[in-house]
């Protein structure tokens, strides 16, 4: 079965074609990726310091068809070869979701194909299965994106149990807000990570929120406030020497990254212990963070568990993960696929409510 995937939940337009045959034959899942196209709107939103929803929607409209043509050309397939259309139904920006939903449903209806609405986080959760070495069910997923920070127990396709989540800012949001405080462009996650490499550890005593809370929840808004206080303190000193300013920023970025990584790693290990799982999966945009990856790898060696990552280019939003999650759902019974033409999006959507029964 060949499934077309459409992602338009936020600021990336992603389109991909996925063939389920390798998966069904027990071969590595990544062999099913036939073609893909991705356009990031980051350059467009940068000047505004964040995503402007209306601009995002309009840009998705402009990009989605050329990206489909690109994916088809890359795969050597025609529209008539597609068996089902998967699209991100939520959560995300309403207008942006509507573009993907309208496009996917119209195409499905025109081609007389079933369509399936995919939960964006399910796409992220399952994307490590597309790595060179893939985890086996059950595993724990640490899902760290711009909008979510969650620990999930994943027992199978459509079998998700929320173990803990952030009470306020998401990890990616904390990265982006801290980046803004340090004068870096949106979305600053990757830039902070780079800056932190030049910083000295332990210069600033930043909080490690909820490290000892005893549960699997997170909170990152206090960390951002602590960074703001340090920035204000430094500004009061009126230092103009550019190398001193640069060192301050790098040291602060380093302490910030160290704090956030310590909390994420510690809670992920706690989730492994609590559930008896031996496999951890890192997913979502912050999963591209090298300090977090290194820290998880170190702990995995020490404490005898395995960590799996999606291919680096599939950590942030893309169409492949939606095509893949949609494809695996299509193979399951009672998967929620539909041929209805309603553009039913779910800007707010709890992943567990979409579990397969
Ligand atoms: O999963 P994603 O592409 O979009 C959402 O579903 O939210 O995640 C985007 C987030 C942004 O907050 C971005 O700053 C962060 O992922 N990010 C990173 C890195 N690369 C992307 N954060 C830390 N380190 C990185 N290398
Ligand atoms: Zn995402």
Short mmCIF file of C-alpha atoms and ligand atoms in Angstrom, two decimals:
data_model
loop_
_atom_site.label_atom_id
_atom_site.label_comp_id
_atom_site.label_asym_id
_atom_site.label_seq_id
_atom_site.Cartn_x
_atom_site.Cartn_y
_atom_site.Cartn_z
CA UNK A 1 0.00 0.00 0.00
CA UNK A 2 1.27 3.46 -0.89
CA UNK A 3 0.29 6.25 1.47
CA UNK A 4 0.64 9.95 0.80
CA UNK A 5 1.33 12.03 3.93
CA UNK A 6 0.64 15.75 4.32
CA UNK A 7 1.95 17.80 7.26
CA UNK A 8 0.84 21.43 7.74
CA UNK A 9 0.30 21.80 11.50
CA UNK A 10 2.70 24.67 12.08
CA UNK A 11 5.52 26.23 10.08
CA UNK A 12 6.69 23.36 7.89
CA UNK A 13 4.89 22.06 4.82
CA UNK A 14 5.79 18.39 4.46
CA UNK A 15 4.68 15.89 1.83
CA UNK A 16 5.85 12.29 1.50
CA UNK A 17 5.03 8.95 -0.08
CA UNK A 18 5.42 5.79 1.98
CA UNK A 19 5.21 2.19 0.82
CA UNK A 20 4.14 -0.29 3.53
CA UNK A 21 5.57 -3.39 1.82
CA UNK A 22 8.99 -3.43 3.55
CA UNK A 23 7.27 -2.97 6.95
CA UNK A 24 4.82 -5.78 6.21
CA UNK A 25 7.70 -8.04 5.17
CA UNK A 26 9.65 -7.32 8.38
CA UNK A 27 12.29 -5.25 6.58
CA UNK A 28 13.65 -1.94 7.95
CA UNK A 29 10.84 0.63 7.90
CA UNK A 30 12.95 3.38 6.29
CA UNK A 31 13.04 1.32 3.08
CA UNK A 32 9.42 2.33 2.56
CA UNK A 33 10.21 6.04 2.10
CA UNK A 34 9.75 6.63 -1.62
CA UNK A 35 9.77 10.39 -2.00
CA UNK A 36 9.43 13.52 0.08
CA UNK A 37 9.30 17.29 -0.09
CA UNK A 38 9.70 19.76 2.76
CA UNK A 39 9.50 23.52 2.98
CA UNK A 40 10.35 25.37 6.19
CA UNK A 41 8.77 28.78 6.79
CA UNK A 42 11.33 29.76 9.40
CA UNK A 43 12.89 32.50 7.23
CA UNK A 44 9.44 34.03 6.72
CA UNK A 45 8.50 34.09 10.44
CA UNK A 46 11.93 35.10 11.74
CA UNK A 47 11.32 38.85 11.53
CA UNK A 48 8.25 38.48 13.77
CA UNK A 49 10.07 36.48 16.47
CA UNK A 50 7.64 33.57 16.14
CA UNK A 51 5.09 31.90 13.89
CA UNK A 52 2.39 34.21 12.45
CA UNK A 53 -0.60 31.85 11.94
CA UNK A 54 -2.19 33.66 8.98
CA UNK A 55 1.12 33.82 7.09
CA UNK A 56 1.70 30.15 7.87
CA UNK A 57 -1.67 29.14 6.37
CA UNK A 58 -1.15 31.16 3.21
CA UNK A 59 2.31 29.73 2.70
CA UNK A 60 1.07 26.14 3.15
CA UNK A 61 -1.42 26.83 0.32
CA UNK A 62 1.42 27.99 -1.93
CA UNK A 63 3.75 25.10 -1.13
CA UNK A 64 1.71 21.95 -0.81
CA UNK A 65 1.03 21.22 -4.48
CA UNK A 66 4.61 21.79 -5.73
CA UNK A 67 5.86 19.60 -2.86
CA UNK A 68 3.46 16.83 -3.91
CA UNK A 69 4.75 17.10 -7.47
CA UNK A 70 8.32 16.95 -6.15
CA UNK A 71 7.56 13.84 -4.07
CA UNK A 72 5.88 12.11 -7.00
CA UNK A 73 8.79 12.94 -9.32
CA UNK A 74 11.32 11.66 -6.77
CA UNK A 75 9.45 8.40 -6.29
CA UNK A 76 8.66 7.88 -9.97
CA UNK A 77 5.01 7.36 -9.00
CA UNK A 78 1.80 8.83 -10.39
CA UNK A 79 -1.26 9.99 -8.48
CA UNK A 80 -3.00 6.79 -9.59
CA UNK A 81 -0.43 4.72 -7.62
CA UNK A 82 -1.52 6.20 -4.26
CA UNK A 83 -3.76 3.99 -2.09
CA UNK A 84 -4.56 6.32 0.81
CA UNK A 85 -4.01 9.89 1.95
CA UNK A 86 -2.85 10.70 5.50
CA UNK A 87 -2.80 14.24 6.86
CA UNK A 88 -2.09 15.94 10.17
CA UNK A 89 -5.51 16.44 11.70
CA UNK A 90 -4.16 18.08 14.88
CA UNK A 91 -2.96 19.41 17.19
CA UNK A 92 -1.67 22.64 15.68
CA UNK A 93 -2.68 25.99 14.20
CA UNK A 94 -6.31 25.82 13.01
CA UNK A 95 -5.79 27.64 9.71
CA UNK A 96 -2.64 25.70 8.90
CA UNK A 97 -4.34 22.38 9.69
CA UNK A 98 -7.28 23.34 7.48
CA UNK A 99 -5.00 23.74 4.47
CA UNK A 100 -3.60 20.22 4.84
CA UNK A 101 -6.99 18.72 5.67
CA UNK A 102 -8.74 20.40 2.72
CA UNK A 103 -5.96 19.42 0.34
CA UNK A 104 -5.78 15.81 1.54
CA UNK A 105 -9.53 15.24 1.65
CA UNK A 106 -10.13 16.83 -1.75
CA UNK A 107 -7.40 14.75 -3.31
CA UNK A 108 -8.71 11.59 -1.63
CA UNK A 109 -12.23 12.27 -2.81
CA UNK A 110 -11.11 13.08 -6.34
CA UNK A 111 -9.11 9.85 -6.51
CA UNK A 112 -11.76 7.85 -4.65
CA UNK A 113 -9.32 6.92 -1.85
CA UNK A 114 -9.67 6.66 1.93
CA UNK A 115 -8.11 9.42 3.98
CA UNK A 116 -6.88 9.26 7.56
CA UNK A 117 -6.32 12.05 10.07
CA UNK A 118 -3.05 11.57 11.93
CA UNK A 119 -2.17 12.98 15.36
CA UNK A 120 0.96 15.07 14.90
CA UNK A 121 2.58 13.62 18.04
CA UNK A 122 1.96 10.08 16.86
CA UNK A 123 4.02 11.01 13.81
CA UNK A 124 6.87 12.14 16.07
CA UNK A 125 6.48 9.12 18.39
CA UNK A 126 6.74 6.55 15.61
CA UNK A 127 9.50 8.27 13.61
CA UNK A 128 12.33 6.50 15.53
CA UNK A 129 11.04 3.29 13.89
CA UNK A 130 12.43 4.84 10.68
CA UNK A 131 15.99 4.84 12.05
CA UNK A 132 18.78 2.48 10.91
CA UNK A 133 18.21 0.51 14.11
CA UNK A 134 14.63 0.56 15.34
CA UNK A 135 13.20 -0.09 18.82
CA UNK A 136 10.75 -2.88 19.61
CA UNK A 137 7.46 -2.32 21.43
CA UNK A 138 7.00 -1.53 24.26
CA UNK A 139 9.21 1.51 24.68
CA UNK A 140 9.22 4.82 26.51
CA UNK A 141 9.11 7.91 24.34
CA UNK A 142 10.49 11.24 25.47
CA UNK A 143 8.66 13.65 23.22
CA UNK A 144 10.22 17.09 23.21
CA UNK A 145 8.96 19.56 20.63
CA UNK A 146 8.11 23.24 20.36
CA UNK A 147 4.61 22.64 21.70
CA UNK A 148 4.91 19.50 23.85
CA UNK A 149 7.05 17.81 26.46
CA UNK A 150 5.71 14.40 27.35
CA UNK A 151 6.79 10.99 28.54
CA UNK A 152 4.74 8.24 26.93
CA UNK A 153 4.62 4.50 27.23
CA UNK A 154 4.21 3.12 23.70
CA UNK A 155 2.99 -0.50 23.69
CA UNK A 156 2.19 -0.68 19.98
CA UNK A 157 0.72 1.30 17.10
CA UNK A 158 -2.15 3.32 18.59
CA UNK A 159 -1.30 2.18 22.14
CA UNK A 160 -0.12 5.24 24.02
CA UNK A 161 -0.15 6.01 27.72
CA UNK A 162 0.78 9.46 28.99
CA UNK A 163 3.12 9.15 32.00
CA UNK A 164 4.00 12.81 32.53
CA UNK A 165 4.08 16.15 30.77
CA UNK A 166 5.00 19.79 31.18
CA UNK A 167 2.82 21.92 33.40
CA UNK A 168 3.73 25.11 31.51
CA UNK A 169 6.31 25.77 28.77
CA UNK A 170 7.41 22.98 26.46
CA UNK A 171 11.14 22.19 26.24
CA UNK A 172 11.38 23.65 22.72
CA UNK A 173 9.49 26.73 23.87
CA UNK A 174 12.01 27.18 26.70
CA UNK A 175 14.84 26.92 24.16
CA UNK A 176 13.16 29.44 21.87
CA UNK A 177 12.34 31.94 24.64
CA UNK A 178 15.86 31.70 26.07
CA UNK A 179 17.29 32.21 22.60
CA UNK A 180 15.22 35.38 22.26
CA UNK A 181 16.56 36.65 25.60
CA UNK A 182 20.07 36.12 24.28
CA UNK A 183 19.28 37.98 21.07
CA UNK A 184 19.21 34.90 18.83
CA UNK A 185 16.78 34.41 15.97
CA UNK A 186 13.60 32.30 16.17
CA UNK A 187 13.47 29.31 16.58
CA UNK A 188 16.62 29.41 18.67
CA UNK A 189 16.91 25.77 19.82
CA UNK A 190 19.73 24.77 17.50
CA UNK A 191 21.49 28.15 17.92
CA UNK A 192 21.45 27.89 21.75
CA UNK A 193 22.86 24.40 21.49
CA UNK A 194 25.75 25.67 19.32
CA UNK A 195 26.38 28.64 21.59
CA UNK A 196 26.43 26.37 24.65
CA UNK A 197 29.31 24.39 23.14
CA UNK A 198 31.52 27.48 23.63
CA UNK A 199 30.33 28.05 27.20
CA UNK A 200 31.88 26.95 30.50
CA UNK A 201 29.76 24.65 32.65
CA UNK A 202 28.65 25.69 36.14
CA UNK A 203 29.07 29.47 35.81
CA UNK A 204 25.39 30.12 36.56
CA UNK A 205 23.38 28.28 39.17
CA UNK A 206 20.13 27.91 37.21
CA UNK A 207 17.21 25.89 38.62
CA UNK A 208 16.53 22.32 37.52
CA UNK A 209 12.75 22.55 37.86
CA UNK A 210 10.87 19.59 39.34
CA UNK A 211 14.00 17.41 39.31
CA UNK A 212 12.99 15.89 42.65
CA UNK A 213 9.21 16.25 42.33
CA UNK A 214 8.77 12.48 42.51
CA UNK A 215 6.51 12.39 39.45
CA UNK A 216 7.17 12.46 35.71
CA UNK A 217 5.95 16.01 35.08
CA UNK A 218 8.05 18.98 33.95
CA UNK A 219 8.01 22.75 34.31
CA UNK A 220 10.28 25.07 32.36
CA UNK A 221 8.85 28.56 32.77
CA UNK A 222 10.91 29.23 35.95
CA UNK A 223 14.10 28.34 34.13
CA UNK A 224 13.38 30.96 31.48
CA UNK A 225 12.75 33.56 34.24
CA UNK A 226 16.07 32.64 35.88
CA UNK A 227 17.80 33.24 32.53
CA UNK A 228 16.04 36.61 32.23
CA UNK A 229 17.30 37.61 35.70
CA UNK A 230 20.89 36.80 34.71
CA UNK A 231 20.50 38.79 31.48
CA UNK A 232 19.22 41.81 33.46
CA UNK A 233 22.05 41.52 36.00
CA UNK A 234 24.61 41.45 33.21
CA UNK A 235 23.01 44.43 31.46
CA UNK A 236 23.35 46.47 34.67
CA UNK A 237 27.13 46.02 34.48
CA UNK A 238 27.08 47.90 31.13
CA UNK A 239 29.88 45.76 29.69
CA UNK A 240 30.63 46.70 26.08
CA UNK A 241 33.62 44.47 25.34
CA UNK A 242 32.22 42.15 22.65
CA UNK A 243 34.24 39.09 23.64
CA UNK A 244 33.09 39.44 27.26
CA UNK A 245 29.47 39.72 26.11
CA UNK A 246 29.90 36.70 23.86
CA UNK A 247 31.42 34.66 26.70
CA UNK A 248 28.57 35.64 29.04
CA UNK A 249 26.02 34.49 26.47
CA UNK A 250 27.83 31.22 25.82
CA UNK A 251 28.19 30.49 29.56
CA UNK A 252 24.54 31.25 30.20
CA UNK A 253 23.48 29.11 27.23
CA UNK A 254 25.63 26.30 28.62
CA UNK A 255 24.06 26.48 32.10
CA UNK A 256 20.60 26.60 30.53
CA UNK A 257 21.23 23.56 28.34
CA UNK A 258 22.81 21.66 31.23
CA UNK A 259 19.77 22.34 33.44
CA UNK A 260 17.20 21.31 30.89
CA UNK A 261 19.16 18.23 29.80
CA UNK A 262 19.62 17.11 33.44
CA UNK A 263 15.88 17.28 34.07
CA UNK A 264 14.89 15.56 30.81
CA UNK A 265 17.39 12.72 31.25
CA UNK A 266 16.52 12.17 34.91
CA UNK A 267 12.77 11.99 34.27
CA UNK A 268 13.22 9.74 31.25
CA UNK A 269 15.26 7.33 33.39
CA UNK A 270 12.62 7.47 36.09
CA UNK A 271 9.96 6.52 33.52
CA UNK A 272 12.10 3.56 32.41
CA UNK A 273 12.50 2.40 36.00
CA UNK A 274 8.83 2.83 36.83
CA UNK A 275 7.63 0.84 33.83
CA UNK A 276 10.45 -1.72 33.63
CA UNK A 277 11.05 -0.75 29.96
CA UNK A 278 14.60 -1.03 28.67
CA UNK A 279 14.21 1.06 25.53
CA UNK A 280 13.92 4.81 25.26
CA UNK A 281 12.98 6.74 22.16
CA UNK A 282 13.73 10.43 21.73
CA UNK A 283 11.39 12.31 19.42
CA UNK A 284 10.39 15.86 18.46
CA UNK A 285 12.43 18.88 17.42
CA UNK A 286 14.48 19.11 20.63
CA UNK A 287 15.49 15.51 19.91
CA UNK A 288 17.97 17.02 17.44
CA UNK A 289 19.87 18.49 20.41
CA UNK A 290 23.33 16.98 20.62
CA UNK A 291 23.89 17.67 24.34
CA UNK A 292 20.66 15.80 25.12
CA UNK A 293 21.63 12.93 22.82
CA UNK A 294 25.10 12.67 24.37
CA UNK A 295 23.74 12.73 27.92
CA UNK A 296 21.17 10.03 27.11
CA UNK A 297 23.83 7.88 25.45
CA UNK A 298 26.09 8.19 28.52
CA UNK A 299 23.29 7.24 30.91
CA UNK A 300 22.20 4.37 28.66
CA UNK A 301 25.68 2.86 28.86
CA UNK A 302 25.84 3.34 32.63
CA UNK A 303 22.36 2.12 33.45
CA UNK A 304 21.86 -0.58 30.88
CA UNK A 305 19.13 0.72 28.60
CA UNK A 306 19.01 1.51 24.89
CA UNK A 307 18.22 4.85 23.26
CA UNK A 308 16.79 5.21 19.76
CA UNK A 309 16.55 8.34 17.64
CA UNK A 310 14.77 9.24 14.46
CA UNK A 311 17.11 10.13 11.61
CA UNK A 312 18.24 13.71 12.36
CA UNK A 313 16.28 15.19 9.44
CA UNK A 314 13.08 13.56 10.72
CA UNK A 315 13.34 15.06 14.24
CA UNK A 316 11.64 18.31 13.28
CA UNK A 317 8.30 18.40 11.46
CA UNK A 318 8.11 16.58 8.13
CA UNK A 319 5.71 14.73 5.86
CA UNK A 320 7.44 11.36 6.16
CA UNK A 321 6.39 10.84 9.77
CA UNK A 322 2.75 11.58 8.87
CA UNK A 323 2.80 9.26 5.85
CA UNK A 324 4.42 6.56 8.02
CA UNK A 325 2.05 6.91 11.01
CA UNK A 326 -0.92 7.07 8.63
CA UNK A 327 0.32 3.97 6.80
CA UNK A 328 0.70 1.95 10.02
CA UNK A 329 -2.78 3.04 11.12
CA UNK A 330 -4.22 2.08 7.73
CA UNK A 331 -2.84 -1.44 8.28
CA UNK A 332 -4.64 -1.65 11.64
CA UNK A 333 -8.33 -2.49 12.09
CA UNK A 334 -10.75 0.24 13.22
CA UNK A 335 -8.19 2.82 12.28
CA UNK A 336 -10.52 5.76 11.86
CA UNK A 337 -9.94 6.11 8.10
CA UNK A 338 -12.75 7.84 6.27
CA UNK A 339 -13.93 8.77 2.83
CA UNK A 340 -16.02 11.69 4.12
CA UNK A 341 -15.37 15.10 2.66
CA UNK A 342 -15.67 17.03 5.94
CA UNK A 343 -12.65 19.19 6.75
CA UNK A 344 -12.63 18.14 10.40
CA UNK A 345 -9.50 19.37 12.13
CA UNK A 346 -8.55 19.09 15.81
CA UNK A 347 -6.35 22.03 16.84
CA UNK A 348 -6.41 20.67 20.42
CA UNK A 349 -6.29 16.92 20.60
CA UNK A 350 -5.27 14.45 23.31
CA UNK A 351 -3.22 11.62 21.79
CA UNK A 352 -4.62 8.91 24.10
CA UNK A 353 -8.16 9.70 22.94
CA UNK A 354 -7.07 8.46 19.50
CA UNK A 355 -5.81 5.07 20.75
CA UNK A 356 -6.76 2.02 18.71
CA UNK A 357 -9.05 -0.45 20.44
O1 LIG B 1 8.90 19.06 16.56
P1 LIG B 1 9.13 20.43 16.06
O2 LIG B 1 9.75 20.60 14.70
O3 LIG B 1 7.82 21.27 16.02
C1 LIG B 1 6.78 21.11 16.90
O4 LIG B 1 5.99 20.14 16.72
O5 LIG B 1 6.74 21.93 17.85
O6 LIG B 1 10.02 21.17 17.15
C2 LIG B 1 10.47 22.48 17.02
C3 LIG B 1 11.28 22.85 18.26
C4 LIG B 1 11.66 24.32 18.31
O7 LIG B 1 11.30 24.82 19.59
C5 LIG B 1 13.16 24.32 18.10
O8 LIG B 1 13.84 25.38 18.74
C6 LIG B 1 13.55 23.00 18.70
O9 LIG B 1 12.52 22.11 18.29
N1 LIG B 1 14.86 22.51 18.22
C7 LIG B 1 15.93 22.35 19.02
C8 LIG B 1 16.99 21.91 18.20
N2 LIG B 1 16.54 21.83 16.92
C9 LIG B 1 15.22 22.19 16.95
N3 LIG B 1 16.05 22.53 20.35
C10 LIG B 1 17.26 22.27 20.89
N4 LIG B 1 18.34 21.87 20.17
C11 LIG B 1 18.26 21.68 18.83
N5 LIG B 1 19.32 21.26 18.14
ZN1 LIG B 2 6.25 18.62 15.65
#
